[in-house]
XYZ file of C-alpha atoms in Angstrom:
519
model
C 22.077 5.819 -7.487
C 23.041 2.173 -7.411
C 20.296 0.044 -8.790
C 20.431 -3.514 -7.983
C 18.888 -6.580 -9.692
C 15.708 -8.344 -8.021
C 17.737 -11.107 -6.533
C 20.716 -8.838 -5.480
C 18.186 -6.342 -3.833
C 16.543 -9.337 -2.070
C 19.734 -10.562 -0.919
C 20.929 -7.255 0.509
C 17.618 -6.883 2.472
C 17.922 -10.459 3.543
C 21.441 -10.010 4.935
C 20.096 -7.073 6.770
C 16.901 -8.779 7.910
C 18.821 -11.785 9.250
C 21.329 -9.601 11.159
C 18.343 -7.513 12.495
C 16.398 -10.660 13.505
C 19.476 -12.031 15.305
C 20.038 -8.707 17.074
C 16.432 -8.347 17.685
C 16.502 -11.573 19.761
C 18.730 -9.876 22.271
C 15.895 -7.783 23.728
C 13.633 -10.839 23.178
C 15.794 -12.943 25.287
C 16.763 -10.202 27.816
C 13.482 -8.355 28.444
C 11.453 -11.276 29.790
C 14.449 -11.786 32.185
C 14.350 -8.210 33.363
C 10.585 -7.439 33.504
C 9.209 -10.892 33.199
C 6.355 -12.365 31.129
C 3.742 -9.957 32.610
C 5.890 -6.867 31.871
C 6.399 -8.067 28.266
C 2.642 -8.433 28.259
C 2.181 -4.757 29.146
C 4.644 -3.848 26.587
C 2.943 -5.886 23.843
C -0.549 -4.838 24.779
C 0.366 -1.147 23.928
C 1.484 -2.190 20.362
C -1.680 -3.101 18.462
C -3.326 0.334 18.884
C -0.045 1.952 17.544
C -0.081 -0.637 14.762
C -3.424 0.571 13.605
C -2.473 4.263 13.398
C 0.946 3.445 11.862
C -1.092 1.573 9.018
C -3.250 4.675 8.542
C 0.108 6.482 7.877
C 2.420 3.911 6.260
C 0.066 1.314 5.126
C -0.031 2.009 1.399
C 1.908 5.143 0.651
C 5.614 3.683 0.734
C 4.268 0.909 -1.502
C 2.682 3.342 -3.964
C 5.742 5.413 -3.936
C 7.998 2.437 -4.763
C 5.737 1.335 -7.551
C 5.119 4.629 -9.311
C 8.810 5.656 -8.851
C 10.042 2.415 -10.393
C 7.565 2.953 -13.357
C 8.875 6.547 -13.742
C 12.414 5.404 -13.577
C 11.771 2.767 -16.175
C 10.528 5.621 -18.359
C 13.606 7.822 -17.469
C 11.270 10.496 -15.951
C 13.387 11.946 -13.104
C 11.154 14.960 -12.790
C 8.178 12.945 -11.996
C 10.267 11.011 -9.370
C 10.961 14.168 -7.429
C 7.251 15.133 -7.382
C 6.161 11.752 -6.378
C 8.510 11.877 -3.426
C 7.480 15.452 -2.280
C 3.816 14.930 -2.526
C 4.043 11.645 -0.618
C 6.132 13.340 2.053
C 3.515 16.216 2.545
C 0.689 13.840 2.620
C 2.187 11.601 5.144
C 3.413 14.274 7.538
C -0.101 15.823 7.465
C -1.853 12.599 8.444
C 0.859 11.625 11.083
C 0.504 15.112 12.840
C -3.292 14.879 12.828
C -3.242 11.323 14.399
C -0.520 12.152 16.905
C -2.597 15.027 18.162
C -5.738 12.763 18.306
C -3.763 9.930 20.106
C -2.582 12.241 22.860
C -6.063 13.881 23.379
C -7.865 10.646 23.637
C -5.326 8.597 25.397
C -7.267 8.320 28.838
C -10.493 7.235 26.901
C -8.515 4.576 24.868
C -6.912 3.175 27.949
C -10.167 2.925 29.876
C -12.403 1.509 27.289
C -10.461 -0.094 24.512
C -7.216 -1.584 25.779
C -7.629 -4.627 28.164
C -5.228 -3.476 30.826
C -5.069 0.164 32.198
C -1.437 -0.342 33.259
C -0.368 0.151 29.663
C -1.109 3.923 29.855
C 2.557 4.994 30.355
C 3.846 2.850 27.561
C 1.127 4.170 25.439
C 2.161 7.856 25.905
C 5.815 6.957 25.263
C 5.049 5.520 21.807
C 3.217 8.570 20.469
C 6.263 10.140 18.798
C 6.723 7.052 16.546
C 3.635 8.070 14.402
C 5.497 10.910 12.717
C 9.088 9.241 12.771
C 8.021 6.044 11.251
C 5.811 8.004 8.730
C 8.637 10.036 7.445
C 11.087 7.093 7.392
C 8.547 5.030 5.425
C 8.463 7.550 2.679
C 12.166 7.502 2.322
C 12.248 3.825 2.278
C 9.695 3.767 -0.419
C 11.817 6.219 -2.446
C 14.914 4.114 -2.334
C 13.070 0.923 -3.050
C 11.279 2.325 -5.915
C 14.771 3.302 -7.437
C 15.784 -0.433 -6.650
C 18.465 0.625 -4.226
C 17.909 -1.546 -1.211
C 21.109 -0.495 0.710
C 19.715 2.695 2.561
C 16.818 0.673 3.899
C 19.142 -2.182 5.056
C 21.546 0.153 6.729
C 18.732 2.073 8.370
C 17.131 -1.128 9.641
C 20.386 -2.031 11.211
C 21.041 1.326 12.886
C 17.371 1.173 14.328
C 17.845 -2.240 15.621
C 21.055 -1.441 17.432
C 19.832 1.716 19.037
C 16.521 0.014 19.955
C 18.290 -2.846 21.578
C 20.458 -0.659 23.766
C 17.758 1.912 24.472
C 14.982 -0.738 25.295
C 17.040 -2.790 27.723
C 18.806 0.166 29.470
C 15.623 2.106 30.040
C 13.481 -0.912 30.982
C 16.161 -1.719 33.618
C 16.352 1.924 34.725
C 12.688 2.311 35.131
C 11.985 -1.093 36.754
C 12.254 0.106 40.321
C 9.275 2.386 39.686
C 7.140 -0.815 38.793
C 6.213 -2.911 35.772
C 4.155 -0.261 34.128
C 7.270 2.123 33.999
C 9.596 -0.715 32.944
C 7.329 -1.427 29.921
C 7.237 2.334 29.228
C 11.104 2.593 29.440
C 11.258 -0.352 26.866
C 8.834 1.383 24.568
C 10.942 4.634 24.765
C 13.838 2.729 23.605
C 11.969 1.768 20.543
C 11.194 5.320 19.907
C 14.974 5.954 19.996
C 15.800 3.369 17.666
C 13.293 4.788 14.909
C 15.071 8.220 15.380
C 18.349 6.443 14.637
C 17.008 4.675 11.629
C 15.530 7.999 10.256
C 18.863 9.767 10.615
C 20.526 7.093 8.360
C 17.809 7.566 5.681
C 18.187 11.480 5.827
C 21.972 11.157 5.586
C 21.602 8.732 2.464
C 19.083 10.999 0.906
C 21.244 14.154 1.232
C 24.165 12.401 -0.180
C 22.122 11.435 -3.261
C 20.823 14.964 -3.823
C 24.557 16.303 -3.524
C 25.676 13.731 -6.209
C 22.688 14.746 -8.454
C 23.576 18.441 -7.989
C 27.243 17.631 -8.876
C 25.942 15.949 -11.958
C 24.026 19.204 -13.139
C 20.750 17.414 -13.164
C 18.132 19.595 -14.984
C 15.493 21.255 -12.828
C 12.187 19.587 -12.312
C 8.814 20.632 -13.678
C 6.596 23.086 -11.726
C 4.542 21.155 -9.120
C 1.249 22.437 -10.585
C 2.116 20.597 -13.760
C 2.272 17.118 -12.270
C 0.830 17.366 -8.797
C -2.894 16.400 -9.231
C -2.233 13.247 -11.292
C 0.561 12.166 -8.991
C -1.654 12.516 -5.900
C -4.534 10.623 -7.502
C -2.222 7.851 -8.503
C -0.649 7.659 -5.078
C -4.011 7.507 -3.446
C -5.576 5.310 -5.969
C -3.070 2.600 -4.982
C -2.153 3.408 -1.258
C -6.022 3.585 -0.225
C -6.737 -0.045 -1.092
C -3.408 -1.290 0.233
C -3.853 0.716 3.343
C -7.301 -0.812 3.691
C -5.885 -4.324 3.275
C -3.230 -3.679 5.986
C -5.733 -1.864 8.121
C -7.907 -4.958 8.307
C -4.764 -6.890 9.474
C -3.765 -4.366 12.043
C -7.391 -3.906 13.288
C -7.636 -7.640 13.434
C -4.399 -7.482 15.634
C -5.951 -4.938 18.002
C -9.016 -6.767 18.302
C -7.137 -10.095 18.758
C -5.405 -8.654 21.930
C -8.747 -7.260 23.280
C -10.705 -10.472 22.478
C -7.935 -12.863 23.752
C -7.710 -10.980 27.054
C -11.566 -10.856 27.640
C -11.881 -14.436 26.325
C -9.301 -15.761 28.824
C -11.105 -13.710 31.612
C -14.322 -15.538 30.508
C -12.445 -18.792 30.971
C -11.544 -17.832 34.587
C -8.038 -16.674 34.136
C -7.037 -13.634 36.218
C -5.882 -10.520 34.473
C -2.268 -10.721 35.418
C -1.886 -14.331 34.157
C -3.756 -13.520 30.950
C -1.387 -10.573 30.357
C 1.585 -12.861 30.966
C 0.154 -15.511 28.567
C -0.606 -12.929 25.874
C 2.945 -11.447 26.362
C 4.582 -14.937 25.895
C 2.527 -15.500 22.788
C 3.247 -12.164 21.203
C 6.677 -11.280 22.663
C 8.358 -14.701 22.678
C 6.617 -17.447 20.555
C 5.484 -15.427 17.458
C 9.012 -13.673 17.143
C 10.516 -17.155 16.770
C 7.961 -18.250 14.262
C 8.590 -15.065 12.067
C 12.341 -15.394 12.211
C 12.454 -16.733 8.567
C 10.271 -13.864 7.330
C 13.468 -11.736 7.243
C 13.756 -13.591 3.900
C 10.028 -13.417 2.780
C 10.036 -9.643 3.585
C 13.173 -9.014 1.595
C 11.595 -10.934 -1.277
C 8.338 -8.939 -1.045
C 9.916 -5.599 -0.879
C 12.113 -6.416 -4.038
C 9.298 -7.985 -5.704
C 6.930 -5.044 -5.874
C 9.324 -2.801 -8.012
C 10.467 -5.666 -9.995
C 6.958 -6.898 -10.928
C 5.684 -3.397 -11.471
C 8.575 -2.695 -14.048
C 7.725 -5.999 -15.737
C 3.999 -5.150 -15.804
C 4.741 -1.771 -17.255
C 6.499 -3.314 -20.120
C 4.025 -6.095 -20.531
C 6.575 -8.792 -19.823
C 4.439 -11.751 -18.547
C 7.273 -14.108 -18.750
C 9.370 -12.053 -16.304
C 6.530 -11.881 -13.927
C 5.989 -15.631 -13.812
C 9.769 -16.071 -13.344
C 10.158 -13.611 -10.511
C 7.095 -14.919 -8.642
C 8.258 -18.497 -8.909
C 11.696 -17.543 -7.623
C 10.277 -15.994 -4.730
C 7.858 -18.767 -3.753
C 10.444 -21.429 -4.151
C 13.064 -19.503 -2.059
C 10.426 -18.885 0.619
C 9.420 -22.615 0.735
C 12.850 -23.972 0.770
C 14.201 -21.576 3.349
C 11.127 -21.683 5.766
C 10.657 -25.554 5.935
C 13.924 -26.269 8.079
C 12.720 -23.648 10.696
C 9.396 -25.437 11.173
C 11.173 -28.692 11.518
C 13.594 -27.077 14.126
C 10.775 -25.280 16.119
C 8.462 -28.415 16.078
C 11.128 -30.764 17.492
C 13.098 -28.620 19.845
C 10.335 -26.158 21.133
C 11.014 -27.001 24.722
C 14.843 -26.626 24.739
C 14.460 -23.337 22.766
C 11.997 -21.861 25.064
C 14.116 -22.910 27.998
C 17.512 -21.712 26.539
C 16.300 -18.455 25.046
C 13.598 -17.292 27.345
C 14.069 -19.480 30.535
C 10.272 -20.319 30.139
C 9.986 -23.958 28.930
C 6.243 -23.920 30.150
C 5.497 -21.861 26.898
C 6.992 -24.479 24.641
C 3.540 -26.241 23.683
C 2.532 -22.821 22.246
C 5.326 -22.900 19.847
C 4.843 -26.551 18.812
C 1.165 -25.775 17.928
C 1.806 -22.563 16.152
C 4.789 -23.710 14.018
C 2.466 -26.011 12.095
C 1.198 -22.791 10.264
C 4.745 -21.730 9.630
C 5.152 -22.588 5.995
C 1.851 -20.774 5.113
C 3.074 -17.613 6.701
C 6.403 -17.700 4.858
C 4.525 -18.117 1.401
C 2.078 -15.421 2.111
C 4.294 -12.270 1.801
C 5.356 -12.906 -1.923
C 1.755 -13.757 -2.776
C 0.403 -10.472 -1.147
C 3.327 -8.452 -2.658
C 2.410 -9.991 -6.104
C -1.275 -8.888 -5.882
C -0.229 -5.383 -4.874
C 2.367 -5.061 -7.650
C -0.343 -6.129 -10.199
C -2.835 -3.610 -9.173
C -5.041 -6.032 -7.264
C -4.927 -4.608 -3.737
C -8.675 -4.848 -3.339
C -8.417 -8.777 -3.686
C -5.709 -8.950 -0.996
C -8.066 -6.569 1.080
C -10.922 -9.079 0.826
C -8.829 -12.136 1.503
C -7.297 -10.462 4.554
C -10.759 -9.362 5.865
C -12.068 -12.916 5.448
C -9.127 -14.333 7.329
C -9.558 -11.856 10.195
C -13.262 -12.321 10.671
C -12.741 -16.077 10.913
C -9.925 -15.487 13.543
C -11.795 -13.276 15.645
C -14.940 -15.363 15.756
C -12.684 -18.477 16.569
C -10.846 -16.680 19.409
C -14.053 -15.720 21.080
C -15.387 -19.381 20.665
C -12.177 -21.323 21.550
C -10.077 -18.979 23.963
C -13.188 -18.755 26.318
C -13.226 -22.537 26.953
C -11.368 -23.276 30.200
C -9.771 -26.321 28.733
C -8.378 -24.408 25.902
C -7.697 -21.054 27.092
C -4.653 -19.421 25.254
C -4.330 -22.435 23.042
C -7.753 -21.650 21.513
C -6.359 -18.214 20.518
C -3.397 -20.058 18.969
C -5.685 -22.369 16.864
C -7.544 -19.306 15.609
C -4.289 -17.517 14.514
C -3.059 -20.695 12.797
C -6.363 -20.967 10.877
C -6.228 -17.421 9.870
C -2.707 -17.700 8.563
C -3.520 -20.863 6.457
C -6.757 -19.376 5.084
C -5.428 -16.094 3.898
C -2.440 -17.744 2.190
C -4.656 -20.050 0.425
C -6.940 -17.344 -0.798
C -4.024 -15.189 -1.917
C -2.660 -18.254 -3.973
C -6.036 -18.871 -5.544
C -6.203 -15.089 -6.457
C -2.687 -15.073 -8.055
C -3.541 -18.058 -9.998
C -6.804 -16.539 -11.443
C -5.167 -13.301 -12.364
C -1.857 -14.479 -13.884
C -2.222 -18.178 -14.370
C 0.614 -18.778 -11.838
C 0.881 -22.075 -10.026
C 3.371 -23.850 -7.915
C 4.464 -27.216 -8.772
C 2.745 -29.760 -6.523
C 5.863 -32.070 -6.823
C 8.161 -29.404 -5.293
C 5.886 -29.333 -2.015
C 6.111 -33.169 -1.963
C 9.795 -33.155 -2.251
C 10.216 -30.527 0.440
C 7.881 -32.451 2.690
C 10.005 -35.575 2.230
C 13.185 -33.682 3.009
C 11.561 -32.122 6.068
C 10.869 -35.608 7.236
C 14.155 -36.925 6.780
C 15.609 -33.759 8.296
C 13.534 -34.156 11.380
C 14.499 -37.815 11.940
C 18.286 -36.942 11.412
C 17.960 -34.101 13.928
C 16.300 -36.312 16.530
C 18.666 -39.082 16.072
C 21.655 -36.723 16.458
C 20.175 -35.041 19.468
C 19.701 -38.402 21.372
C 23.032 -40.098 20.257
C 25.435 -37.233 20.687
C 24.567 -36.042 24.240
C 27.125 -33.309 25.288
C 27.659 -31.499 28.526
C 25.472 -28.730 27.653
C 22.113 -29.034 26.004
C 22.501 -25.852 23.649
C 25.719 -27.470 22.067
C 23.874 -30.776 21.438
C 21.020 -28.758 19.765
C 23.348 -26.732 17.523
C 25.160 -29.752 16.420
C 21.723 -31.560 15.665
C 20.619 -28.656 13.563
C 23.708 -28.261 11.551
C 23.839 -31.998 10.702
C 20.199 -32.145 9.759
C 20.401 -28.730 7.755
C 23.299 -30.189 5.788
C 21.325 -33.216 5.043
C 18.426 -31.017 3.983
C 20.508 -28.998 1.763
C 21.901 -32.120 0.099
C 18.446 -33.372 -0.403
C 17.293 -30.155 -2.004
C 20.303 -30.381 -4.545
C 19.717 -34.148 -5.222
C 15.983 -33.588 -5.831
C 16.731 -30.683 -8.033
C 14.709 -28.167 -6.033
C 17.742 -25.922 -6.004
C 20.860 -25.903 -8.281
C 24.340 -24.525 -8.330
C 23.069 -21.338 -9.934
C 20.720 -20.720 -6.932
C 23.558 -21.381 -4.449
C 25.837 -19.026 -6.450
C 23.533 -16.006 -5.725
C 24.047 -16.378 -1.946
C 26.390 -13.748 -0.641
C 29.811 -15.002 0.383
C 29.067 -18.631 -0.036
C 28.031 -18.150 -3.687
C 31.645 -17.912 -4.816
C 32.191 -21.686 -4.214
C 29.464 -22.730 -6.713
C 30.193 -20.432 -9.697
C-alpha cells in the first residue's frame, strides 16, 4: 500500500477533482440543451430525497473508517484494520438494503405528498439502486483514505465521471421522445451506471491489495469475536454524530427544494416555470460556484486522517500547521473564481448554458463563494478532532435560518427565486463563521486577518485587470476575449500573492508538473 503525505494526497485528489469537475461540466452544458431547464429541474428535484437516504448510509461511516484505520495504521495494528473494514461493510450493506426496500415500497406516497412535482416519479425509481452501490463504494473509499492512499479514490472518481457523462447524455437523448419525465429518468439512469463503474475500480484496487498482502505472507487476523464489539461501538460513536450533522444538511437540501417550489407558487409563479428556475439554480448556477471545491474537498478528505494521526500522537503543532495550510490554500485558490464569476456571469451563462437570463443568480450567489470554500476544511477539522456534535449544531442553526428565510423571501413576488438565493447565501456565511469560532475555541487556531486583507486587495486589482483586458482586447469571439482576460488577471493575481508573501516558492513547488520549475 502506497501511503502519501498530507499535501501529496490532497494534490492527487485535487488533480482528480479538477478533471472530474471539468468533465462534469460536459453534461451540465449539454443536458440543458437536450432537455431544457425544466427537464433539468425534474432531474434535480429527484436528487434531494436520494441525498437524505445516502446520508443515512454514507454520512459518517466512511469518515469513521478513515479515522480509525489511520489510528490503527499509526500503531501498526493491521489485524484491527481488517476488522474495521469488515464490520463497516456489513453495517453499510444492511442499512442500504433496508432503505432501498423502503424507498421502493413508499415511492408513490413520497411522490404525491413530499416532492413538489409528480413528474419526477420515473427519475425517482431509476435512482434507487444507487443506495447500495454508493454505500459499498463509500466503505472502500474510507478504507483507502484511512491508509492515506488517495489514488484508488481518485481513479474511481474519474471512472465514475466518464461513465456517468456518456450514460446520462445518451439515455436522456434516447428517452426524450417519450417526454421530459422519461428524459430526466434516462439522465438519472446514466448516473447509476457511473456509480457502478466507480465501484468496479475500487473493487479491482482492493483485490490487488489483498493479493499483494497474501504474497507478503501477512499473518492471519484475530477472531472477529475478539475485536468486533469495541470496533462497532467506535464506528457508531463517531459516525452517528457525523451522520446527524450531514443529515441536517441533506434534510435542509430536501426541504429547501420543497419550500422553494411552494414559495414560488405562493409568489404566483406557475409550476413549470418554478421547476425551470429551480433547475437553473441547482443544475447550472450552483455547480459553477462549487467548481473550486474540487480543491477544498481534496483538502478536507486528506485533512481527516492527517489530523487524526497527529491527534493520536498529541502533536498540536502539526494540527495547527495542517489546518493553516488547508485554510490558506482554500482562500488563495477560491478567491479568483469569485472575481471571474462576479464579473463575467452573463457571458459564462450564455457560453456554457445558452441561458444568459440566469446570470443575475450567479452574480448574487458568488458573493458567498469564499465562505463555502473555507467551510470544508473547518468542518473536517471538527470531525477529525472528535467534535462532530459541534459541527452538527452549527449546521442545524444555519439550516433553520435558511429555511425560514426561504419561506419569508421567496414567497415575495418582487424577489421570487432571488429570495431563495439570499437565504442560501446567508446559510453558507453563517455556518462557516460558526465553524471558525468553534475551531478557534477548541484548538486556539485563528487565521491571520492580514492574509484576508491582502487577498481582498489582490481580488480588487485582479478584477480591474480582467475588466480592462476584456474591454480593450475585443476579439472576434467572446469566449476567446474572456479566456485572455482571465489568464492575464490570474497571472497578475499570482504575482501579487507571491509579492505579498501569501504564497512562496515552496508552496508552488508542491503543485504537480508546475512545481519542478520552483524547486
